[in-house]
């Protein structure tokens, strides 16, 4: 290996090998995890003279005995042989059995090189031959489970390396390892491999979106803290939405990761360095800048004597990933002072998540038991931004409502349940965030106001401590709200709870006074006919919106996504759906609940309840579908008299707009109910029913 000429320069290892580019999608289609990812990084580093200032290392294949420390023999055998000629006829079929995986003739070699390269650079850092290192490797690794490839990952490179340092090289003195996974997706594989091991502190900050974002399981919840001796050594910071940026990540560094790292005092830090939370990444939907990554890295250099190894994970925008790795390389070299600033403030949801994490872990890490300063909790807040290129909003914003609008905060929450390899890539238009001074970008015409800072809810009428008594009562009762229209797509529904809208829809949702997330999400089918009626909405423009026929029909079925929310929140959703009480653009609220506790018994007995207070609305009829977990299942639809008016032509009937239909399809597909083709057929059938 070549040594830097200046003996005072930090010895930073750098590893890249073109052979890892031989792993490519065999079907020839553009795939987000492709060889150009690491080529773009290397070309950027070369253009800035970084390799000349680093110690350039050669890649080595990992030995099976080291891989076997975290993977089963069956899995090792598959990856070792999948590129051989005997698998030529079966390779594509075998890949299809995994979640978001492809294999070709170069996959085996690349997987062994990726794992071996991370071992190689980490061993040299642990020995002291290097101060730090960057392994520019692919395929990535943090999703790979002990017996399964998934999420573009074949071997778990970082997990193999951690086991190597702890168990194969005890003479190096590595007793405690901090793994920091800042990839936008949860490192499920790494977590599971060390879940009971206190020698590894695993920290992952990732999009979670209430369990709907890839890999779409509960593993990424903040409640997953480890087991047995490993309890407290697994830390998840699960973002509730996209558009998290520098301010959000730095806040979590300062108030969660760094206090714990100081207490833990690791001997080395391994970073699962995914850059798919970067600006413009087509899969991540977040907006971390190269400066943000460099600042996160700089803050970690104060631990473990600066012994840090960065192993590439995800990141699919070539410019963003190259610029971000370059920024990190400069930090490790420590040649120039860090230049930049963060003008934005963290999202409101960031503080909520952060406090939940601290509350969950404070018994294990006393540093987290100290309450955050009130000025931090109150002042460091910005409304949730709008995520571009998405469509979701109200099912019912009404055509006869005379243009009244509500100026509130915007919000978003993007789901990626679809296997990663099937997602469309758009590197030119994705993930543009609202800036910190609340001025929307050119592509996000959102009206914001000072009311956002007060988080005004839908019904501002006051009684006790600024909140009517009925709200306090109904907040203690839970129900299942069943959505069969655009709210089947969770981002659309979350606007009804947290406030705001997603780009592409004309109307903002005020949200509920109680902005707590749903406590559960489940699906079911009901024996009712889905159909589309009305012809124009402020939210969607021309086209009908979804209704359920109030009467059951055993010969049909409709899909319903059910959210476990409070009866108070259900009232707020009900009012928003019916767009009532508008005056001069302000929501006037209701002096009493639209659906009270006493009404629950009535609707349960009669299976439906027509609310006189909503007779001017489109969704005035409450339907009852039994119970789930001893909680009533409720939805809202039109009245039976309106069914007659639809049939007679007195009220318009029309199919959904393309945007509205696509939102329903997305909800059904990402909810894992049916395929896209089946969803389209289901909606087309409903559009022709009467």
XYZ file of C-alpha atoms in Angstrom:
690
model
C 0.000 0.000 0.000
C 1.150 3.552 -0.697
C 1.881 5.697 2.351
C 1.222 9.434 2.538
C 4.365 11.528 2.201
C 3.612 13.853 5.133
C 4.174 11.947 8.421
C 1.858 14.386 10.232
C -1.042 13.813 7.871
C -3.818 11.594 9.198
C -3.497 8.102 7.801
C -6.822 7.525 6.085
C -7.334 4.248 4.287
C -9.248 4.185 1.024
C -10.393 1.018 -0.714
C -12.042 0.647 -4.113
C -11.952 -2.259 -6.534
C -13.489 -2.279 -9.999
C -14.248 -5.996 -9.653
C -17.179 -5.103 -7.419
C -18.744 -3.450 -10.480
C -19.239 -6.875 -12.067
C -22.275 -7.380 -9.847
C -25.076 -5.915 -11.979
C -28.712 -6.452 -12.831
C -28.772 -9.365 -15.296
C -31.996 -8.225 -16.909
C -30.338 -5.119 -18.280
C -32.855 -2.720 -16.750
C -31.804 0.395 -14.861
C -31.535 -0.557 -11.205
C -30.865 1.800 -8.292
C -28.093 -0.432 -6.903
C -25.797 -0.436 -9.909
C -22.025 -0.279 -10.581
C -22.106 3.437 -11.359
C -22.660 4.143 -7.678
C -19.119 3.316 -6.633
C -17.628 4.483 -9.930
C -19.136 7.931 -9.386
C -17.646 8.079 -5.899
C -14.208 7.032 -7.025
C -14.204 9.439 -9.967
C -15.207 12.307 -7.670
C -12.455 11.464 -5.175
C -9.871 11.180 -7.947
C -10.913 14.515 -9.423
C -10.170 16.141 -6.057
C -6.880 14.318 -5.504
C -8.161 12.412 -2.471
C -6.504 9.032 -3.259
C -3.113 10.736 -3.441
C -3.599 11.966 0.119
C -4.818 8.613 1.486
C -3.452 5.112 1.929
C -4.972 3.189 -0.990
C -5.630 -0.455 -0.129
C -6.295 -3.533 -2.199
C -9.516 -5.482 -1.862
C -9.454 -9.009 -0.461
C -12.118 -11.665 -0.446
C -13.463 -12.630 2.952
C -12.852 -16.157 4.201
C -15.850 -18.402 4.774
C -14.939 -18.955 8.419
C -15.297 -15.246 9.132
C -18.539 -14.937 7.187
C -19.871 -17.920 9.136
C -19.719 -15.887 12.348
C -22.975 -14.200 11.299
C -24.322 -16.194 8.334
C -25.536 -19.779 8.049
C -23.636 -22.344 5.997
C -26.630 -22.655 3.707
C -26.572 -18.935 2.937
C -22.796 -18.899 2.427
C -23.042 -21.821 0.032
C -25.700 -20.058 -2.021
C -23.790 -16.783 -2.367
C -20.521 -18.607 -3.058
C -21.966 -20.648 -5.915
C -24.742 -18.473 -7.358
C -22.486 -17.031 -10.062
C -21.238 -20.398 -11.300
C -22.353 -21.833 -14.624
C -24.507 -24.498 -13.002
C -26.836 -21.738 -11.792
C -27.144 -20.009 -15.181
C -30.631 -21.352 -15.834
C -31.867 -20.903 -12.270
C -30.222 -17.676 -11.138
C -33.058 -15.294 -11.979
C -35.672 -17.574 -10.458
C -33.689 -17.965 -7.241
C -33.248 -14.206 -6.972
C -37.000 -13.728 -7.331
C -37.510 -15.731 -4.158
C -35.778 -13.002 -2.146
C -36.858 -9.469 -1.311
C -35.259 -6.965 -3.713
C -32.300 -9.080 -4.839
C -30.652 -9.853 -8.154
C -27.790 -12.208 -9.025
C -25.464 -12.416 -12.018
C -22.101 -13.912 -12.935
C -20.247 -11.317 -10.880
C -22.342 -11.405 -7.705
C -20.350 -14.027 -5.787
C -17.007 -12.326 -6.275
C -18.400 -8.890 -5.460
C -20.061 -10.120 -2.268
C -16.868 -11.757 -1.026
C -14.815 -8.688 -1.954
C -17.208 -6.313 -0.199
C -17.123 -8.279 3.043
C -13.377 -8.874 2.866
C -12.629 -5.229 2.096
C -14.444 -3.958 5.176
C -12.533 -6.517 7.270
C -9.259 -5.450 5.661
C -9.551 -1.736 6.385
C -11.060 -2.261 9.848
C -8.243 -4.529 10.965
C -5.676 -1.922 9.946
C -7.537 0.808 11.820
C -7.829 -1.411 14.898
C -4.089 -2.151 14.758
C -3.237 1.500 14.506
C -1.757 1.236 11.025
C -4.474 3.640 9.914
C -6.327 6.363 11.799
C -9.556 5.788 9.874
C -10.758 4.369 6.572
C -13.428 4.394 3.889
C -14.465 1.173 2.152
C -16.210 1.975 -1.124
C -17.916 -1.368 -1.513
C -20.933 -2.994 -3.064
C -23.199 -4.858 -2.776
C -24.276 -3.226 0.500
C -24.871 -5.337 3.572
C -26.994 -4.060 6.453
C -30.286 -5.675 5.354
C -28.767 -9.148 4.950
C -30.014 -11.531 7.624
C -28.098 -14.545 8.868
C -29.839 -16.855 6.412
C -31.253 -14.510 3.823
C -30.214 -11.899 1.274
C -32.542 -8.914 1.029
C -32.743 -5.242 0.141
C -29.826 -5.332 -2.351
C -27.617 -6.913 0.374
C -25.916 -10.319 0.050
C -23.483 -10.520 3.001
C -23.702 -8.265 6.045
C -20.313 -6.628 5.624
C -20.293 -4.556 8.820
C -21.638 -7.364 11.018
C -19.010 -9.791 9.688
C -16.314 -7.228 10.444
C -17.563 -6.525 13.973
C -17.495 -10.231 14.785
C -14.045 -10.533 13.246
C -12.633 -7.786 15.465
C -14.302 -9.083 18.623
C -13.764 -12.817 18.214
C -10.952 -13.431 15.723
C -8.486 -10.706 16.726
C -8.708 -10.361 20.533
C -5.084 -9.186 20.622
C -6.178 -5.927 18.986
C -7.967 -4.910 22.169
C -11.333 -4.215 20.575
C -13.824 -4.941 23.352
C -16.633 -2.533 22.509
C -17.834 -1.515 19.050
C -20.242 1.276 18.179
C -22.050 0.675 14.902
C -23.703 3.820 13.547
C -26.123 3.111 10.710
C -27.196 6.362 9.044
C -28.617 4.715 5.930
C -32.193 5.918 5.406
C -33.428 2.327 5.741
C -33.283 0.419 8.995
C -30.352 -1.981 9.342
C -32.510 -4.936 10.284
C -29.859 -7.553 9.631
C -27.182 -5.878 11.738
C -29.635 -5.309 14.571
C -30.697 -8.939 14.691
C -27.119 -10.204 14.690
C -26.158 -8.253 17.828
C -29.503 -7.941 19.586
C -28.302 -9.797 22.688
C -24.648 -8.726 22.591
C -23.544 -5.800 24.822
C -20.165 -5.706 23.100
C -21.871 -3.981 20.181
C -23.882 -0.805 20.576
C -26.034 -0.590 17.465
C -27.464 2.824 16.612
C -29.731 3.282 13.600
C -31.457 6.470 12.468
C -33.846 5.741 9.640
C -37.188 6.414 8.059
C -39.806 4.266 9.693
C -43.107 5.912 8.774
C -44.915 3.921 11.466
C -43.557 0.640 10.134
C -44.469 1.169 6.486
C -41.087 2.262 5.089
C -38.740 -0.420 3.774
C -37.988 -2.985 5.162
C -41.515 -2.461 6.509
C -41.425 -4.252 9.850
C -41.564 -3.372 13.521
C -37.837 -4.100 13.902
C -37.027 -0.434 13.386
C -39.224 0.800 16.229
C -37.680 2.679 19.154
C -39.142 -0.048 21.380
C -36.585 -2.515 19.999
C -33.825 -1.944 22.552
C -32.120 -5.350 22.740
C -32.607 -8.448 24.860
C -30.872 -10.131 27.757
C -27.362 -8.801 28.260
C -27.896 -6.724 25.129
C -30.842 -4.782 26.557
C -30.220 -1.078 26.069
C -27.534 -1.639 23.445
C -29.885 -1.366 20.469
C -31.007 2.176 19.684
C -33.438 2.992 16.900
C -34.401 6.536 15.970
C -37.376 6.002 13.645
C -38.370 9.043 11.602
C -42.119 9.344 11.162
C -41.818 10.898 7.704
C -39.549 11.972 4.890
C -37.787 15.308 4.427
C -35.608 14.956 7.520
C -32.438 16.936 6.956
C -29.262 18.205 8.562
C -30.994 19.849 11.521
C -32.917 16.677 12.379
C -29.897 14.396 12.254
C -27.674 16.779 14.217
C -30.369 17.144 16.889
C -30.440 13.373 17.346
C -26.648 13.266 17.419
C -26.524 15.905 20.139
C -29.375 14.631 22.289
C -29.255 10.846 21.829
C -26.198 9.368 20.118
C -23.382 11.469 21.545
C -24.444 11.262 25.220
C -24.737 7.480 24.903
C -21.454 7.168 23.009
C -19.685 9.109 25.725
C -20.986 6.700 28.345
C -20.281 3.624 26.247
C -16.736 4.695 25.293
C -16.280 2.443 22.232
C -12.912 1.140 21.079
C -13.790 1.604 17.404
C -16.712 2.974 15.385
C -18.049 1.234 12.304
C -20.372 3.358 10.198
C -22.905 1.707 7.916
C -22.608 4.694 5.648
C -25.649 4.742 3.437
C -26.202 8.040 1.644
C -29.816 7.533 0.616
C -30.994 10.130 3.150
C -29.147 12.641 0.981
C -30.733 15.440 -1.004
C -32.414 14.183 -4.191
C -31.997 10.487 -3.449
C -34.758 8.708 -5.401
C -35.548 6.178 -2.667
C -34.962 8.067 0.565
C -37.067 11.205 0.358
C -34.894 13.019 2.906
C -32.602 16.009 2.451
C -29.262 15.599 4.242
C -26.530 17.654 2.583
C -22.846 16.781 2.212
C -22.193 19.296 4.974
C -24.691 17.477 7.171
C -22.882 14.172 6.704
C -19.520 15.777 7.337
C -20.796 17.350 10.557
C -22.209 14.034 11.800
C -18.882 12.373 11.081
C -16.898 15.169 12.702
C -18.907 14.821 15.910
C -18.092 11.086 16.029
C -14.340 11.657 15.692
C -14.160 12.652 19.320
C -14.726 9.024 20.322
C -12.614 5.873 20.030
C -9.513 8.022 19.416
C -10.942 8.794 16.009
C -10.807 5.122 14.941
C -13.645 5.171 12.425
C -14.367 2.924 9.473
C -16.977 3.955 6.927
C -18.461 1.097 4.894
C -20.716 2.107 2.023
C -24.318 0.949 2.222
C -27.082 2.628 0.171
C -27.334 5.884 -1.748
C -28.747 6.067 -5.262
C -28.343 9.613 -6.560
C -24.904 9.590 -8.129
C -24.127 13.252 -7.517
C -25.337 13.226 -3.925
C -23.502 10.056 -2.988
C -20.241 11.229 -4.592
C -20.394 14.690 -3.012
C -21.259 13.242 0.395
C -18.415 10.710 0.423
C -16.026 13.443 -0.686
C -17.158 15.630 2.210
C -16.602 12.768 4.646
C -13.163 11.982 3.229
C -12.105 15.578 3.814
C -13.290 15.351 7.416
C -11.231 12.214 8.055
C -8.150 13.833 6.506
C -8.604 16.883 8.754
C -6.806 19.091 6.267
C -9.305 21.924 6.281
C -11.688 23.250 8.920
C -15.339 22.320 8.516
C -17.133 25.115 6.680
C -20.894 25.432 6.579
C -23.962 26.088 8.673
C -27.441 24.724 9.290
C -30.140 27.359 8.972
C -33.099 25.006 9.231
C -34.710 23.855 12.438
C -35.661 20.251 13.210
C -39.107 19.012 12.285
C -41.663 18.902 15.068
C -41.828 15.123 14.663
C -38.077 14.909 15.262
C -38.454 16.232 18.800
C -41.340 13.885 19.461
C -39.401 10.849 18.234
C -36.290 11.912 20.070
C -38.126 12.199 23.370
C -39.725 8.791 22.865
C -36.293 7.272 22.278
C -34.822 8.965 25.331
C -37.738 7.860 27.486
C -37.353 4.255 26.337
C -33.612 4.127 27.054
C -33.088 6.403 30.035
C -32.946 3.529 32.528
C -29.974 2.123 30.602
C -28.260 5.432 29.865
C -28.656 7.960 32.704
C -27.453 10.749 30.424
C -30.786 10.464 28.624
C -32.816 10.934 31.788
C -32.016 14.638 31.922
C -34.949 16.582 30.523
C -34.309 18.558 27.371
C -34.312 22.326 27.937
C -37.779 23.743 27.412
C -36.442 26.389 25.050
C -35.137 23.598 22.847
C -38.470 21.820 22.758
C -40.430 24.962 22.017
C -38.234 27.050 19.773
C -36.429 24.445 17.690
C -39.456 23.513 15.641
C -40.546 23.875 12.077
C -43.679 22.657 10.354
C -43.365 19.414 8.475
C -42.493 20.099 4.840
C -44.267 18.925 1.753
C -42.720 16.086 -0.197
C -42.875 16.679 -3.916
C -44.171 14.423 -6.676
C -46.773 12.709 -4.546
C -50.540 12.812 -4.506
C -52.657 12.442 -1.424
C -55.287 14.448 0.376
C -58.948 14.632 1.242
C -61.526 12.277 -0.175
C -64.239 14.777 0.404
C -63.205 18.403 0.070
C -66.507 19.588 -1.254
C -67.360 21.183 -4.571
C -70.035 23.420 -3.040
C -67.713 24.885 -0.446
C -67.046 28.416 -1.648
C -63.297 28.407 -1.767
C -62.670 28.802 1.937
C -59.119 27.906 2.870
C -57.209 27.278 6.062
C -53.626 28.461 6.429
C -51.764 25.745 8.328
C -48.600 23.714 8.400
C -47.783 21.279 5.641
C -46.757 17.720 6.334
C -45.821 14.521 4.610
C -45.033 10.906 5.212
C -43.960 8.788 2.282
C -44.273 5.038 2.327
C -41.994 2.590 0.546
C -43.316 -0.882 1.102
C -42.866 -1.988 -2.501
C -39.667 -4.008 -2.929
C -36.853 -1.534 -3.467
C -35.879 -2.871 -6.864
C -39.340 -2.116 -8.281
C -39.326 1.570 -7.403
C -39.053 4.101 -10.195
C -35.978 6.299 -10.204
C -36.225 10.012 -10.891
C -32.941 11.727 -10.168
C -34.045 15.090 -11.522
C -37.169 15.642 -9.456
C -37.370 14.214 -5.994
C -37.313 15.217 -2.393
C -37.224 19.039 -2.562
C -37.800 20.376 0.915
C -39.267 23.566 2.238
C -36.494 25.797 3.529
C -36.035 26.674 7.145
C -37.471 30.152 6.833
C -40.764 28.585 5.736
C -40.445 29.805 2.148
C -41.579 27.016 -0.185
C -39.476 25.970 -3.147
C -40.651 26.784 -6.640
C -42.281 23.390 -6.881
C -44.124 23.537 -3.588
C -46.728 26.316 -3.594
C -47.695 25.923 0.040
C -49.212 28.709 2.107
C -47.730 28.864 5.576
C -48.343 31.290 8.412
C -47.424 32.088 11.972
C -50.285 29.846 13.039
C -48.019 26.913 12.281
C -45.940 27.665 15.354
C -48.998 27.316 17.539
C -49.991 24.028 15.924
C -53.633 25.152 15.733
C -55.997 22.204 15.636
C -59.250 21.798 13.832
C -61.584 22.815 16.626
C -60.200 25.749 18.617
C -63.205 26.245 20.876
C -62.147 26.488 24.521
C -63.546 25.350 27.798
C -61.026 24.043 30.314
C -57.367 24.941 29.915
C -58.044 25.862 26.304
C -59.649 22.492 25.532
C -63.367 21.591 25.677
C -64.314 18.945 28.178
C -65.669 16.591 25.563
C -62.243 16.329 24.005
C -60.741 15.163 27.255
C -63.445 12.510 27.564
C -63.265 11.271 23.967
C -59.473 11.225 23.991
C -59.703 8.262 26.386
C -61.848 6.183 24.011
C -60.340 4.405 21.004
C -61.997 3.279 17.788
C -60.944 1.866 14.448
C -61.453 4.299 11.582
C -61.897 2.360 8.347
C -60.827 4.114 5.157
C -61.722 2.752 1.738
C -60.646 5.746 -0.374
C -57.516 7.883 -0.629
C -56.863 7.571 3.104
C -55.921 3.933 2.548
C -52.580 5.520 1.633
C -51.151 6.408 5.035
C -49.520 9.746 4.074
C -52.938 11.027 3.039
C -54.516 9.946 6.283
C -51.712 11.380 8.420
C -52.543 14.809 7.011
C -55.917 14.515 8.758
C -54.105 13.878 12.037
C -50.967 15.994 11.871
C -52.130 18.669 9.473
C -51.009 19.664 5.993
C -51.050 18.119 2.577
C -48.877 16.366 0.071
C -47.856 18.090 -3.162
C -50.308 17.764 -6.016
C -53.438 18.358 -3.955
C -55.082 21.758 -3.731
C -56.372 21.716 -0.176
C -54.599 21.699 3.173
C -55.942 19.603 6.035
C -56.070 21.368 9.421
C -55.364 18.141 11.251
C -56.596 17.031 14.643
C -55.993 18.794 17.918
C -54.452 15.506 19.064
C -51.651 14.861 16.596
C -50.675 11.499 18.058
C -49.995 8.831 15.454
C -52.347 5.861 15.040
C -51.632 3.098 17.525
C -52.266 0.419 14.959
C -52.980 -0.173 11.284
C -54.730 -3.284 9.964
C -56.670 -4.235 6.856
C -59.936 -6.051 6.300
C -62.561 -6.536 3.630
C -66.231 -5.679 4.094
C -69.305 -6.849 2.130
C -70.156 -3.442 0.695
C -69.942 -2.026 -2.812
C -67.271 0.583 -3.461
C -68.316 3.229 -5.999
C -67.347 6.711 -7.137
C -69.644 9.723 -7.195
C -69.731 13.514 -7.303
C -67.846 15.204 -10.105
C -65.596 17.900 -8.689
C -63.597 18.489 -5.509
C -61.332 21.310 -4.450
C -58.728 18.738 -3.502
C -58.673 16.592 -6.626
C -60.325 18.702 -9.324
C -62.575 16.957 -11.794
C -63.594 13.393 -11.047
C -65.481 11.395 -8.476
C -64.385 10.277 -5.022
C -64.960 7.033 -3.148
C -68.093 6.014 -1.271
C -69.319 2.749 0.211
C -72.881 1.657 -0.393
C -74.505 1.857 3.063
C -76.219 -1.512 2.649
C -74.275 -4.759 2.777
C -74.072 -7.143 -0.152
C -72.539 -10.574 0.381
C -71.661 -10.814 -3.314
C -69.134 -7.958 -3.235
C -66.240 -6.847 -1.096
C -64.364 -3.625 -0.465
C -60.882 -3.207 0.966
C -60.583 -1.140 4.111
C -57.472 0.171 5.855
C -58.230 0.611 9.547
C -56.435 3.084 11.805
C -56.627 2.810 15.573
C -57.272 6.356 16.767
C -59.145 8.109 19.553
C -62.796 9.074 19.271
C -61.644 12.679 19.556
C -59.452 12.233 16.469
C -62.287 10.460 14.653
C -64.469 13.527 15.223
C -61.760 15.749 13.772
C -61.392 13.490 10.730
C -65.170 13.420 10.314
C -65.364 17.211 10.356
C -62.526 17.586 7.867
C -64.099 15.053 5.527
C -67.302 17.044 5.487
C -65.656 20.480 5.282
C -68.139 22.120 7.618
C -68.058 25.276 9.711
C -65.968 27.367 7.306
C -66.172 31.137 7.610
C -63.697 33.638 6.182
C -61.184 30.883 5.658
C -61.019 29.863 9.316
C -62.182 26.659 10.891
C -64.780 27.590 13.479
C -65.022 24.231 15.156
C -67.948 22.572 16.837
C -69.175 23.307 20.324
C -69.954 19.633 20.805
C -68.671 16.393 19.277
C -70.257 15.196 16.059
C -70.161 11.609 17.309
C -70.348 11.157 21.084
C -69.912 8.136 23.339
C -73.670 7.637 23.481
C -73.791 7.537 19.684
C -71.429 4.557 19.611
C -74.068 2.337 21.206
C -76.697 3.551 18.766
C -74.596 2.954 15.680
C -73.536 -0.478 16.992
C -77.147 -1.508 17.507
C -78.441 -0.187 14.174
C -75.242 -0.749 12.112
C -75.478 2.844 10.904
C -76.263 6.336 12.138
C -77.167 9.359 10.028
C -75.826 12.501 11.674
C -78.231 15.399 11.323
C -75.474 17.844 12.135
C -73.717 16.709 8.929
C -76.723 16.535 6.608
C -75.107 19.110 4.310
C -71.946 17.031 4.052
C -71.014 14.209 1.781
C -70.065 11.754 4.523
C -72.860 12.089 7.062
C -73.649 8.392 7.499
C -71.620 6.454 10.092
C -71.355 2.712 9.446
C -70.478 0.059 12.031
C -68.530 -3.102 11.104
C -68.314 -4.909 14.424
C -65.254 -4.888 16.662
C -61.542 -5.576 16.494
C -59.680 -6.000 19.780
C -62.922 -4.993 21.533
C -62.925 -1.622 19.772
C -65.684 -0.542 17.365
C -64.900 -0.302 13.648
C -66.425 2.824 12.116
C -66.396 4.512 8.756
C -68.318 7.302 7.048
C -70.186 7.375 3.752
C -73.231 8.861 2.052
C -76.851 8.374 3.093
C -79.271 5.918 1.524
C -81.294 8.816 0.121
C -78.198 10.023 -1.709
C -77.856 6.572 -3.274
C -81.273 7.138 -4.852
C -80.158 10.580 -6.024
C -77.048 9.104 -7.620
C -79.183 6.529 -9.433
C -81.703 9.085 -10.665
C -79.045 11.478 -11.883
C -80.040 14.161 -9.428
C -76.504 13.962 -8.013
C -73.532 13.462 -10.364
C -71.706 10.155 -10.701
C -68.276 10.001 -12.323
C -65.094 7.983 -12.221
C -62.022 9.061 -10.254
C -59.331 11.343 -11.627
C -56.004 9.776 -12.509
C -54.321 11.284 -9.440
C -57.050 10.053 -7.141
C -57.019 6.588 -8.678
C -53.245 6.350 -8.416
C -53.455 7.213 -4.728
C -55.954 4.410 -4.124
C -53.747 1.993 -6.047
C -50.743 3.043 -4.021
C -52.589 2.509 -0.767
C -53.682 -0.988 -1.765
C -50.281 -2.024 -3.117
C -48.149 -0.550 -0.348
C -50.603 -2.011 2.149
C -49.752 -5.411 0.639
C -53.358 -6.244 -0.125
C -53.243 -6.893 -3.861
C -50.934 -6.378 -6.808
C -50.944 -3.180 -8.811
C -52.758 -4.872 -11.666
C -55.387 -6.242 -9.300
C -55.782 -2.841 -7.652
C -56.384 -1.133 -10.992
C -58.968 -3.760 -11.924
C -60.647 -3.408 -8.519
C -60.983 0.364 -8.905
C -62.124 0.150 -12.519
C -64.846 -2.284 -11.481
C -65.944 0.102 -8.742
C -65.975 3.007 -11.192
C -68.490 1.211 -13.403
C -70.782 0.076 -10.580
C -73.871 1.982 -9.581
